[in-house]
Short mmCIF file of C-alpha atoms in Angstrom, two decimals:
data_model
loop_
_atom_site.label_atom_id
_atom_site.label_comp_id
_atom_site.label_asym_id
_atom_site.label_seq_id
_atom_site.Cartn_x
_atom_site.Cartn_y
_atom_site.Cartn_z
CA SER H 2 0.00 0.00 0.00
CA ASP H 3 1.61 3.28 -1.10
CA SER H 4 0.63 5.79 1.53
CA PRO H 5 2.07 9.00 3.03
CA ALA H 6 5.26 8.37 4.97
CA GLN H 7 4.73 6.81 8.35
CA SER H 8 7.48 5.49 10.57
CA PRO H 9 7.50 1.70 11.13
CA SER H 10 7.18 2.29 14.86
CA THR H 11 4.04 4.33 14.27
CA LEU H 12 2.60 1.75 11.90
CA GLU H 13 3.24 -1.10 14.30
CA ALA H 14 1.13 0.55 16.98
CA THR H 15 -2.21 -1.13 17.53
CA VAL H 16 -5.23 0.71 16.16
CA LYS H 17 -7.68 1.47 18.94
CA THR H 18 -11.19 0.66 17.83
CA GLU H 19 -13.07 1.27 21.05
CA ALA H 20 -15.48 4.17 21.13
CA PRO H 21 -13.45 7.41 21.18
CA PRO H 22 -13.90 9.26 24.50
CA ALA H 23 -14.69 12.47 22.63
CA ILE H 24 -17.97 11.12 21.27
CA VAL H 25 -19.15 8.81 24.02
CA GLU H 26 -21.49 9.98 26.73
CA GLN H 27 -23.62 8.26 29.32
CA ALA H 28 -26.06 6.14 27.32
CA PRO H 29 -29.75 6.89 27.78
CA ILE H 30 -31.43 3.97 29.52
CA THR H 31 -34.45 3.49 27.25
CA PRO H 32 -34.97 3.12 23.49
CA ALA H 33 -37.53 5.91 23.76
CA ALA H 34 -34.89 8.30 25.09
CA LEU H 35 -32.55 7.30 22.29
CA ARG H 36 -35.30 7.90 19.73
CA ALA H 37 -35.92 11.35 21.17
CA ASN H 38 -32.20 12.14 20.97
CA LEU H 39 -32.08 11.03 17.34
CA GLU H 40 -35.02 13.20 16.34
CA THR H 41 -33.52 16.19 18.12
CA ASP H 42 -30.05 15.65 16.66
CA LEU H 43 -31.37 15.47 13.11
CA LYS H 44 -32.48 19.10 13.46
CA ILE H 45 -29.01 20.42 14.36
CA GLU H 46 -28.01 22.94 11.70
CA SER H 47 -24.22 22.61 11.92
CA PRO H 48 -23.13 19.61 9.82
CA ALA H 49 -20.13 18.89 12.07
CA ALA H 50 -22.15 19.12 15.28
CA ARG H 51 -24.98 17.03 13.80
CA GLU H 52 -22.49 14.38 12.73
CA LYS H 53 -21.02 14.07 16.21
CA ALA H 54 -24.43 13.97 17.85
CA LEU H 55 -25.69 11.25 15.49
CA ALA H 56 -22.55 9.24 16.12
CA ILE H 57 -23.22 9.37 19.87
CA VAL H 58 -26.73 8.04 19.33
CA ALA H 59 -25.42 5.24 17.12
CA TRP H 60 -22.74 4.25 19.66
CA ASN H 61 -25.14 4.28 22.58
CA ALA H 62 -27.85 2.35 20.72
CA LEU H 63 -25.60 -0.51 19.57
CA ASP H 64 -26.59 -2.78 22.46
CA ILE H 65 -29.88 -1.16 23.50
CA ASP H 66 -31.63 -0.78 20.13
CA PRO H 67 -29.65 -2.11 17.12
CA ASP H 68 -32.30 -0.97 14.62
CA LEU H 69 -32.15 2.59 15.90
CA ALA H 70 -28.32 2.39 15.88
CA SER H 71 -28.48 1.38 12.22
CA GLU H 72 -30.86 4.25 11.47
CA ALA H 73 -28.53 6.77 13.08
CA PHE H 74 -25.55 5.19 11.34
CA LEU H 75 -27.17 5.60 7.92
CA LYS H 76 -27.62 9.32 8.58
CA LEU H 77 -23.85 9.80 8.92
CA ARG H 78 -21.93 11.23 5.98
CA THR H 79 -20.09 8.77 3.74
CA ASP H 80 -16.43 8.32 4.79
CA SER H 81 -16.77 10.66 7.77
CA VAL H 82 -14.44 10.10 10.72
CA GLU H 83 -17.36 9.16 12.97
CA LYS H 84 -18.76 6.68 10.45
CA ILE H 85 -15.39 5.01 9.90
CA ARG H 86 -14.93 4.60 13.66
CA LEU H 87 -18.32 2.98 14.00
CA ILE H 88 -17.63 0.65 11.08
CA GLN H 89 -14.30 -0.43 12.58
CA HIS H 90 -15.82 -1.06 15.99
CA TYR H 91 -18.80 -2.99 14.63
CA ALA H 92 -16.58 -5.02 12.28
CA MET H 93 -14.33 -5.98 15.18
CA ARG H 94 -17.25 -7.05 17.36
CA LEU H 95 -18.90 -9.03 14.59
CA ALA H 96 -15.61 -10.74 13.62
CA GLU H 97 -15.08 -11.86 17.20
CA GLN H 98 -18.58 -13.37 17.26
CA ASP H 99 -19.02 -14.72 13.70
CA MET H 100 -16.13 -14.37 11.26
CA GLU H 101 -18.03 -15.52 8.16
CA ALA H 102 -20.87 -13.11 8.86
CA ALA H 103 -18.38 -10.30 9.38
CA ILE H 104 -16.63 -10.93 6.07
CA ALA H 105 -19.96 -11.09 4.23
CA TRP H 106 -21.13 -7.86 5.88
CA ALA H 107 -17.90 -6.03 5.05
CA ARG H 108 -18.33 -6.66 1.32
CA ASN H 109 -21.29 -4.25 1.34
CA ALA H 110 -20.28 -1.96 4.19
CA GLY H 111 -20.58 1.18 2.06
CA SER H 112 -18.05 3.14 0.06
CA GLU H 113 -14.67 1.77 -1.00
CA LEU H 114 -13.03 3.42 2.01
CA GLU H 115 -15.71 2.10 4.39
CA ILE H 116 -15.35 -1.44 3.01
CA ALA H 117 -11.59 -1.18 3.48
CA ALA H 118 -12.04 0.05 7.06
CA ALA H 119 -14.27 -2.91 7.89
CA SER H 120 -12.06 -5.43 6.12
CA SER H 121 -8.90 -4.12 7.76
CA GLN H 122 -10.35 -4.56 11.22
CA ILE H 123 -11.70 -8.01 10.39
CA ALA H 124 -8.30 -9.02 9.01
CA ILE H 125 -6.61 -8.07 12.28
CA VAL H 126 -8.99 -10.33 14.21
CA LEU H 127 -8.69 -13.11 11.61
CA SER H 128 -4.88 -12.99 11.64
CA GLU H 129 -4.86 -14.39 15.17
CA THR H 130 -5.98 -17.76 13.78
CA ASP H 131 -5.48 -17.61 10.00
CA PRO H 132 -2.98 -14.91 8.91
CA ARG H 133 -2.81 -16.27 5.36
CA ARG H 134 -6.54 -15.77 4.85
CA ALA H 135 -6.29 -12.37 6.53
CA ALA H 136 -3.63 -11.41 4.00
CA VAL H 137 -5.87 -12.48 1.13
CA LEU H 138 -8.72 -10.41 2.56
CA LEU H 139 -6.52 -7.32 2.71
CA SER H 140 -5.19 -7.89 -0.79
CA GLU H 141 -8.74 -8.01 -2.13
CA THR H 142 -9.85 -4.81 -0.43
CA GLY H 143 -6.69 -2.71 -0.13
CA VAL H 144 -7.06 1.06 -0.11
CA ASP H 145 -4.23 3.43 0.73
CA GLY H 146 -4.28 4.84 4.23
CA ARG H 147 -2.75 4.56 7.65
CA ASP H 148 -5.38 2.23 9.10
CA PHE H 149 -4.93 -0.15 6.19
CA ASP H 150 -1.14 -0.06 6.61
CA VAL H 151 -1.47 -0.81 10.32
CA ALA H 152 -3.62 -3.85 9.54
CA VAL H 153 -1.08 -5.06 6.96
CA VAL H 154 1.78 -4.86 9.45
CA GLN H 155 -0.17 -6.62 12.18
CA VAL H 156 -1.11 -9.44 9.81
CA LEU H 157 2.52 -9.74 8.74
CA GLN H 158 3.68 -9.89 12.34
CA ARG H 159 1.42 -12.85 13.06
CA TRP H 160 2.06 -14.59 9.73
CA ALA H 161 5.83 -14.31 10.18
CA THR H 162 5.67 -16.48 13.30
CA GLN H 163 4.01 -19.27 11.24
CA SER H 164 5.72 -18.93 7.87
CA ALA H 165 8.31 -16.20 7.47
CA ALA H 166 8.95 -17.09 3.83
CA ASP H 167 5.28 -16.70 2.85
CA ALA H 168 4.92 -13.50 4.86
CA ALA H 169 8.07 -12.07 3.26
CA ALA H 170 6.86 -12.94 -0.24
CA TRP H 171 3.59 -11.13 0.43
CA ALA H 172 5.32 -8.06 1.87
CA ALA H 173 7.68 -7.87 -1.10
CA SER H 174 4.68 -7.73 -3.46
CA PHE H 175 3.46 -4.42 -2.00
CA GLN H 176 3.87 -1.10 -3.70
CA PRO H 177 6.69 1.05 -2.22
CA GLY H 178 5.63 2.65 1.03
CA ALA H 179 5.69 2.59 4.79
CA ALA H 180 3.73 -0.66 5.08
CA ARG H 181 6.22 -2.59 2.95
CA GLN H 182 9.20 -1.16 4.81
CA ALA H 183 7.71 -1.85 8.24
CA GLY H 184 6.57 -5.33 7.21
CA ILE H 185 9.94 -6.37 5.81
CA THR H 186 11.74 -4.98 8.86
CA HIS H 187 9.58 -6.95 11.27
CA ILE H 188 9.75 -10.19 9.27
CA VAL H 189 13.53 -9.98 9.01
CA SER H 190 13.94 -9.32 12.73
CA GLN H 191 11.96 -12.47 13.54
CA TRP H 192 13.43 -14.59 10.76
CA MET H 193 17.05 -13.82 11.61
CA LEU H 194 16.49 -15.10 15.14
CA THR H 195 14.87 -18.34 14.04
CA ASP H 196 16.60 -19.17 10.73
CA ALA H 197 19.25 -16.68 9.60
CA PRO H 198 20.45 -18.82 6.65
CA ALA H 199 16.90 -18.90 5.26
CA ALA H 200 16.57 -15.13 5.67
CA PHE H 201 19.78 -14.55 3.68
CA GLY H 202 18.61 -17.10 1.12
CA TRP H 203 15.39 -15.12 0.64
CA LEU H 204 17.43 -11.93 0.25
CA ASN H 205 19.56 -13.50 -2.47
CA ALA H 206 16.46 -14.57 -4.40
CA ILE H 207 14.94 -11.06 -4.56
CA LYS H 208 14.95 -9.73 -8.13
CA ASP H 209 13.58 -6.23 -7.49
CA ARG H 210 16.52 -3.94 -6.65
CA VAL H 211 14.45 -1.59 -4.50
CA VAL H 212 12.94 -4.42 -2.46
CA ARG H 213 16.41 -5.97 -2.09
CA LYS H 214 17.75 -2.68 -0.77
CA GLU H 215 14.91 -2.51 1.79
CA ALA H 216 15.66 -6.09 2.85
CA LEU H 217 19.37 -5.26 3.17
CA LEU H 218 18.50 -2.27 5.33
CA ALA H 219 16.32 -4.46 7.53
CA ILE H 220 19.08 -7.06 7.95
CA GLU H 221 21.66 -4.40 8.71
CA LYS H 222 19.34 -2.82 11.26
CA PHE H 223 18.85 -6.18 12.94
CA ILE H 224 22.60 -6.91 13.10
CA LEU H 225 23.44 -3.46 14.45
CA GLN H 226 20.93 -3.99 17.25
CA GLN H 227 22.81 -7.10 18.39
CA PRO H 228 25.92 -7.04 20.61
CA ARG H 229 28.91 -5.83 18.58
CA VAL H 230 30.93 -8.96 19.32
CA SER H 231 28.27 -11.07 17.57
CA HIS H 232 28.15 -9.13 14.28
CA ASP H 233 30.59 -11.42 12.48
CA THR H 234 28.63 -14.43 13.67
CA TRP H 235 25.51 -13.14 11.94
CA LEU H 236 27.44 -12.23 8.80
CA GLN H 237 28.80 -15.76 8.42
CA TYR H 238 25.49 -16.64 6.77
CA ALA H 239 25.91 -13.98 4.07
CA ASP H 240 27.79 -14.56 0.83
CA SER H 241 30.58 -12.21 -0.28
CA LYS H 242 28.27 -10.14 -2.50
CA THR H 243 25.83 -9.52 0.35
CA ARG H 244 28.62 -8.64 2.78
CA LYS H 245 29.99 -6.10 0.30
CA GLU H 246 26.52 -4.59 -0.19
CA LEU H 247 25.98 -4.32 3.57
CA ASP H 248 29.40 -2.68 3.99
CA LEU H 249 28.76 -0.16 1.20
CA GLN H 250 25.33 0.58 2.60
CA ARG H 251 26.77 1.27 6.04
CA GLN H 252 29.49 3.51 4.63
CA ALA H 253 26.91 5.51 2.67
CA ALA H 254 24.74 5.90 5.78
CA LEU H 255 27.71 7.08 7.86
CA ALA H 256 28.74 9.53 5.14
CA GLU H 257 25.18 10.91 5.02
CA VAL H 258 25.19 11.40 8.79
CA GLY H 259 28.55 13.16 8.60
CA HIS H 260 27.32 15.36 5.76
CA ASN H 261 24.33 16.49 7.80
CA VAL H 262 26.32 17.35 10.93
CA PRO H 263 26.71 21.16 11.21
#
């Protein structure tokens, strides 16, 4: 997914899908009170204020009156922040209860962005048991954006523990961007610990020069994070070409740092 630059550390953070504090208030006790709130909120002139008020009704009615929650939800503007939050939360809850129903619902969740928001959240839940299927779901519904990138990285993290080679192949197929960089970095960090020769073998098989460079950067980052006395031990798994590339890469990085120092 080619999205605006995001640091891997930012992308790897878990997306919070609970109701945002800013729009949640004490839920009215009765469906009648919720209905009264909805009718009042629909008369609010300010679009932004009306949107927030309707979102509150929808959140509060989820468990008390699902039909009214759906009615309020349908009054929200397409792709609005409040609507996306509700979609993510509902998708997560439904996926935890009935995965097949959640996937079917997401296919018709609304606009392209709203479908992607639902599918991304479902994929995160699904990746706990079936990361390969979660990856397929994301591939089918991918739309650029931070939330989508976060879901991709979380799926990759879980898939890498089961099959690093498959996870790496999927990550390498992405368009250039923060999700690919973060995904490759995480996979490499896990793979080097469990099977360093296989990780270097994957690196040597990469045909795309840009992807290979990103993989080299990830391997170098991993090695530099290890105790200095162990660096040569890790490099024993690399062939002469890879060692030379890593050395040139490090020299270029050091030169860049020196160039930027006042």
